[in-house]
């Protein structure tokens, strides 16, 4: 170890950084590994004031998101992606070495990475076999927990978490911990949002993003929705200029009436392609189970997942391996791309055999 490495905090030396789709690389031309929208939406910049610092919380953008979410402007915070929202909650609410966060694997990987980065303990309570919350086990592990992340619809399983269970969780945690509903994929099942409960539960927080249905993953823009009290605390720890002027400019356009209409059209197209893909996948010999999804991706169990992953990778079709996640052996996650990309995927899968040659499932 060099001297420089020895200077770093112990938890940073021990940290395995988040393996984002981009970091994992690949030489593909069909990218189905990051749950992005498959086509770029063009925008023009309307603000040319780059000599000036941007507003910390651009008023026009906040007003549009509040209107879109049916909330007041004090209930909305904008940040560099939902990932920054995950982190701000830890920074504002968790004392390193004392408090903990909790989440329920299999789920999104950044909750643990953010906790580790700040030296905050993370506790896990595995989801039940049907990927719903194990409320009894959560109740037993709440001591010292300040933030509970519940991803619904969940990445990578694609299911919604039961509303009754979420209500019970909110009752159980009143005055003790925040319950953070990660709604990164909510535009694909908008009726399931919990924003309507914010008035009732001051400890409920909802995370949103423009990275998925809005087709703006490269923009890096997300939102935290919560009681004015929670937002005010997050405002204490956010960077002075979290969004650049072009980001705020484009995000404001994406939330215009026209932008929202376009987003909804994209969502309908993706859902139609997803349904086509579910049927087509079920007819492939190498596919064991296609799990139902409320999102723009499908979790699929294959008879020989590693071979399928590698064989598609070699053909330039890049999926996301979920084989190592709790309860997901043999599973790959497939983002729903264009109809053409989906057809290429199916054509490639049709050439693969139905059983493993190397018995790598064990
Ligand atoms: N939550 C979930 C469940 C996600 O899948 C993602 C994106 N991978 C995020 C949050 C982060 O979104 P953003 O791009 O806005 O940082």
XYZ file of C-alpha atoms and ligand atoms in Angstrom:
378
model
C 0.000 0.000 0.000
C 1.404 3.442 -0.889
C 1.528 6.205 1.704
C -1.250 8.009 -0.067
C -3.572 5.041 0.259
C -2.752 4.852 3.977
C -3.950 8.459 4.307
C -7.453 7.591 3.137
C -10.249 6.870 5.606
C -10.427 3.184 6.554
C -13.985 2.807 5.267
C -12.956 4.311 1.916
C -9.974 1.924 1.667
C -12.372 -0.961 2.306
C -15.062 0.329 -0.056
C -16.044 -1.516 -3.220
C -17.394 1.269 -5.424
C -20.760 0.900 -7.137
C -20.340 -1.138 -10.299
C -22.330 1.093 -12.625
C -23.177 -0.134 -16.093
C -20.712 2.412 -17.502
C -17.862 1.273 -15.263
C -18.455 -2.342 -16.261
C -17.815 -1.362 -19.874
C -18.422 -3.701 -22.799
C -18.196 -3.249 -26.539
C -21.828 -3.404 -27.382
C -24.155 -1.812 -29.823
C -27.314 -2.970 -28.026
C -27.154 -1.503 -24.524
C -29.726 -3.150 -22.286
C -27.859 -2.909 -18.992
C -28.643 0.468 -17.409
C -32.452 0.824 -17.697
C -32.008 3.856 -19.920
C -34.488 5.009 -22.540
C -33.027 3.699 -25.813
C -33.213 6.871 -27.925
C -31.945 10.406 -27.365
C -34.448 13.242 -27.043
C -33.067 16.493 -28.553
C -33.049 19.778 -26.588
C -31.761 23.305 -27.262
C -30.206 25.411 -24.529
C -32.204 28.556 -23.838
C -29.985 30.019 -21.077
C -26.685 31.603 -22.132
C -25.694 33.020 -18.731
C -22.803 30.682 -17.987
C -20.722 33.533 -16.518
C -23.105 33.469 -13.506
C -23.507 30.841 -10.826
C -26.779 28.923 -11.131
C -29.586 29.064 -8.563
C -29.183 26.347 -5.937
C -32.809 25.288 -6.382
C -33.932 26.778 -9.708
C -37.402 28.227 -9.081
C -38.911 27.465 -12.495
C -37.746 23.849 -12.315
C -38.985 23.324 -8.762
C -42.349 24.863 -9.667
C -42.745 22.533 -12.655
C -41.792 19.417 -10.721
C -44.096 20.360 -7.840
C -46.975 20.781 -10.317
C -46.128 17.463 -11.998
C -46.023 15.649 -8.634
C -49.081 17.443 -7.221
C -47.118 18.939 -4.304
C -46.141 22.369 -3.036
C -42.733 23.833 -3.911
C -41.422 23.495 -0.300
C -41.854 19.739 -0.638
C -39.443 19.446 -3.587
C -35.642 19.364 -3.697
C -33.675 18.936 -6.927
C -30.251 17.291 -6.994
C -27.631 15.609 -9.173
C -29.714 12.513 -9.842
C -31.697 10.470 -7.330
C -28.309 9.079 -6.259
C -27.477 12.409 -4.650
C -30.843 12.287 -2.847
C -29.922 8.877 -1.383
C -26.683 10.379 -0.117
C -28.097 13.674 1.224
C -30.495 11.717 3.449
C -27.582 9.850 5.019
C -25.571 13.039 5.426
C -28.437 14.880 7.104
C -29.859 12.092 9.265
C -27.199 9.487 10.097
C -24.427 9.904 12.648
C -21.423 7.831 11.462
C -20.551 5.052 13.892
C -23.908 5.380 15.659
C -26.941 5.347 13.374
C -27.820 2.858 10.651
C -29.733 2.629 7.397
C -31.782 -0.408 6.444
C -32.907 -1.895 3.121
C -34.225 -5.182 1.766
C -32.138 -7.134 -0.791
C -32.364 -7.878 -3.616
C -32.478 -4.160 -4.394
C -30.608 -1.158 -5.773
C -26.880 -1.134 -4.959
C -26.313 2.515 -4.048
C -27.949 2.386 -0.597
C -25.081 0.305 0.767
C -22.370 2.162 -1.155
C -23.568 5.570 0.112
C -23.802 4.300 3.696
C -20.299 2.800 3.525
C -18.867 5.971 2.040
C -20.064 7.970 5.042
C -19.054 5.336 7.586
C -22.691 4.604 8.427
C -23.746 1.065 9.241
C -26.177 -0.590 6.837
C -28.491 -3.337 7.911
C -30.288 -5.647 5.552
C -33.495 -7.638 5.923
C -33.903 -9.919 2.944
C -37.181 -9.592 1.079
C -39.528 -12.556 1.350
C -39.666 -15.076 -1.481
C -42.339 -13.033 -3.267
C -40.078 -9.951 -2.919
C -42.368 -8.274 -0.421
C -41.203 -6.765 2.871
C -40.525 -9.013 5.829
C -42.148 -6.622 8.315
C -41.603 -8.780 11.399
C -37.889 -9.054 10.703
C -37.669 -5.323 9.979
C -39.411 -4.533 13.289
C -36.749 -6.516 15.124
C -33.877 -4.656 13.471
C -35.063 -1.063 13.846
C -32.934 -0.134 16.820
C -30.693 2.780 15.784
C -32.056 2.833 12.240
C -32.656 6.356 10.922
C -33.349 5.748 7.237
C -35.121 2.826 5.538
C -34.889 2.632 1.746
C -37.716 0.815 -0.024
C -37.422 0.683 -3.790
C -40.872 0.412 -5.415
C -41.081 -0.662 -8.132
C -37.953 -2.489 -7.097
C -34.730 -2.614 -9.088
C -33.857 -5.309 -10.243
C -36.961 -7.444 -9.558
C -39.500 -5.104 -11.215
C -42.302 -5.628 -8.662
C -44.206 -3.068 -6.592
C -44.048 -3.275 -2.812
C -47.483 -3.831 -1.237
C -49.170 -0.584 -0.157
C -50.542 -2.231 2.976
C -47.033 -3.265 3.973
C -45.728 0.242 3.306
C -48.459 1.675 5.525
C -47.505 -0.716 8.300
C -43.862 0.232 7.881
C -44.754 3.930 8.101
C -46.808 3.345 11.255
C -44.012 1.316 12.831
C -41.386 4.007 12.170
C -43.309 7.180 13.092
C -41.001 9.584 15.031
C -38.168 7.030 14.783
C -36.912 6.783 11.216
C -37.459 8.074 7.689
C -39.030 5.745 5.159
C -37.618 6.538 1.725
C -39.645 5.248 -1.217
C -37.323 5.108 -4.221
C -39.685 5.762 -7.139
C -37.062 5.976 -9.896
C -39.326 3.894 -12.200
C -42.730 5.221 -11.078
C -43.629 6.725 -14.475
C -44.102 3.163 -15.732
C -46.825 2.605 -13.068
C -47.816 6.120 -11.950
C -50.850 5.050 -9.901
C -48.508 3.370 -7.416
C -46.847 6.575 -6.225
C -46.819 7.345 -2.501
C -46.732 11.141 -2.938
C -50.412 11.234 -1.854
C -49.309 10.009 1.590
C -46.763 12.784 2.246
C -49.349 14.948 4.025
C -50.114 12.101 6.422
C -46.571 10.934 7.148
C -43.927 13.625 7.831
C -41.251 10.902 7.875
C -42.044 9.680 4.341
C -39.593 10.657 1.587
C -40.009 9.918 -2.131
C -37.089 9.814 -4.580
C -37.584 10.517 -8.286
C -35.374 10.902 -11.344
C -35.349 12.161 -14.934
C -32.972 9.303 -15.855
C -35.537 6.662 -16.809
C -38.932 7.512 -18.344
C -37.788 11.075 -19.140
C -34.874 9.681 -21.196
C -32.330 11.969 -19.497
C -29.847 9.697 -17.697
C -26.974 11.793 -19.080
C -28.440 14.979 -17.616
C -28.048 13.855 -13.975
C -31.170 15.298 -12.424
C -33.325 13.844 -9.653
C -35.815 14.984 -7.037
C -36.494 14.371 -3.369
C -40.107 14.853 -2.290
C -40.884 15.135 1.414
C -42.336 17.288 4.174
C -41.039 20.889 4.205
C -39.203 20.001 7.424
C -37.190 17.186 5.834
C -36.441 19.301 2.740
C -35.161 22.166 4.929
C -32.715 19.789 6.637
C -31.474 18.424 3.307
C -30.971 22.005 2.113
C -28.438 22.467 4.919
C -26.124 19.788 3.535
C -26.584 20.105 -0.232
C -23.791 21.665 -2.314
C -24.183 25.399 -3.005
C -24.638 24.822 -6.765
C -25.753 21.215 -7.243
C -27.066 21.683 -10.805
C -25.351 23.439 -13.676
C -27.336 26.030 -15.627
C -27.693 23.766 -18.732
C -29.026 20.921 -16.550
C -31.677 23.137 -14.962
C -32.536 24.561 -18.386
C -33.075 21.163 -20.027
C -34.853 19.669 -17.007
C -37.292 22.607 -17.000
C -38.040 21.966 -20.683
C -38.504 18.234 -20.028
C -41.198 19.112 -17.488
C -43.133 21.424 -19.812
C -46.557 20.263 -20.970
C -45.008 19.155 -24.255
C -42.181 17.374 -22.436
C -44.625 15.490 -20.226
C -46.720 14.419 -23.215
C -43.609 13.094 -24.953
C -42.537 11.218 -21.810
C -45.966 9.574 -21.560
C -45.792 8.503 -25.223
C -42.373 6.958 -24.586
C -43.713 5.117 -21.540
C -46.583 3.610 -23.608
C -44.136 2.494 -26.301
C -41.779 0.917 -23.796
C -44.645 -0.902 -22.065
C -45.874 -2.262 -25.424
C -42.358 -3.455 -26.289
C -42.009 -4.960 -22.809
C -45.179 -7.007 -23.264
C -43.947 -8.225 -26.663
C -40.606 -9.102 -25.078
C -42.215 -11.042 -22.204
C -44.070 -13.273 -24.694
C -41.045 -13.729 -26.924
C -38.719 -14.543 -24.001
C -41.147 -17.163 -22.685
C -40.754 -18.974 -25.992
C -36.949 -19.218 -25.755
C -35.558 -22.585 -24.659
C -32.834 -20.994 -22.525
C -35.369 -18.983 -20.480
C -36.651 -20.480 -17.252
C -38.781 -17.641 -15.782
C -39.705 -14.137 -16.883
C -40.781 -12.234 -13.776
C -43.666 -9.763 -14.097
C -42.468 -6.157 -14.272
C -44.015 -2.725 -13.685
C -40.924 -1.021 -15.108
C -38.762 -0.577 -18.228
C -36.754 -3.737 -17.518
C -37.344 -7.445 -17.049
C -35.717 -9.816 -14.629
C -35.253 -13.194 -16.272
C -34.010 -16.495 -14.885
C -32.067 -18.503 -17.443
C -31.159 -22.169 -17.458
C -27.503 -21.145 -17.892
C -27.194 -17.452 -17.096
C -23.407 -17.011 -17.398
C -23.288 -18.632 -20.815
C -26.209 -16.517 -21.996
C -24.624 -13.334 -20.618
C -21.274 -14.040 -22.265
C -22.682 -15.201 -25.552
C -24.824 -12.048 -25.880
C -21.900 -9.858 -24.725
C -19.762 -11.338 -27.515
C -22.482 -10.386 -29.980
C -22.623 -6.790 -28.711
C -25.811 -7.214 -26.673
C -25.056 -6.073 -23.134
C -27.314 -7.163 -20.243
C -26.919 -6.734 -16.484
C -25.842 -9.773 -14.486
C -27.861 -10.145 -11.249
C -26.652 -13.671 -10.469
C -24.779 -12.543 -7.322
C -27.721 -10.703 -5.738
C -29.596 -12.239 -2.825
C -32.024 -14.880 -4.175
C -31.312 -14.121 -7.831
C -29.029 -16.951 -8.927
C -29.343 -17.520 -12.653
C -30.960 -14.121 -13.204
C -30.101 -11.417 -15.714
C -31.778 -8.027 -15.983
C -32.789 -6.810 -19.427
C -33.676 -3.159 -20.080
C -36.490 -2.728 -22.577
C -34.925 -1.044 -25.600
C -36.396 -0.331 -29.013
C -38.492 -2.978 -30.766
C -35.550 -3.617 -33.147
C -33.131 -4.123 -30.247
C -35.595 -6.477 -28.596
C -35.917 -8.465 -31.808
C -32.122 -8.744 -32.052
C -32.006 -9.976 -28.486
C -34.640 -12.636 -29.115
C -32.987 -13.757 -32.358
C -29.709 -14.232 -30.447
C -31.397 -16.069 -27.558
C -33.186 -18.427 -29.967
C -29.798 -19.789 -31.053
C -28.900 -20.822 -27.478
C -29.593 -24.267 -26.013
C -32.061 -24.892 -23.194
C -29.748 -26.398 -20.618
C -26.373 -25.612 -19.169
C -23.369 -27.443 -20.549
C -21.218 -26.693 -17.510
C -23.898 -26.917 -14.801
C -22.854 -23.446 -13.602
C -26.152 -22.948 -11.752
C -24.946 -24.421 -8.479
N -32.800 4.447 -7.672
C -32.908 3.389 -8.466
C -33.776 2.264 -8.044
C -32.217 3.336 -9.673
O -32.316 2.261 -10.449
C -31.418 4.430 -10.055
C -30.663 4.456 -11.352
N -29.837 3.401 -11.594
C -31.318 5.499 -9.175
C -32.032 5.491 -7.999
C -30.428 6.669 -9.460
O -30.956 7.491 -10.428
P -30.181 8.776 -10.952
O -29.750 8.468 -12.334
O -31.233 9.839 -10.908
O -29.058 9.069 -10.016
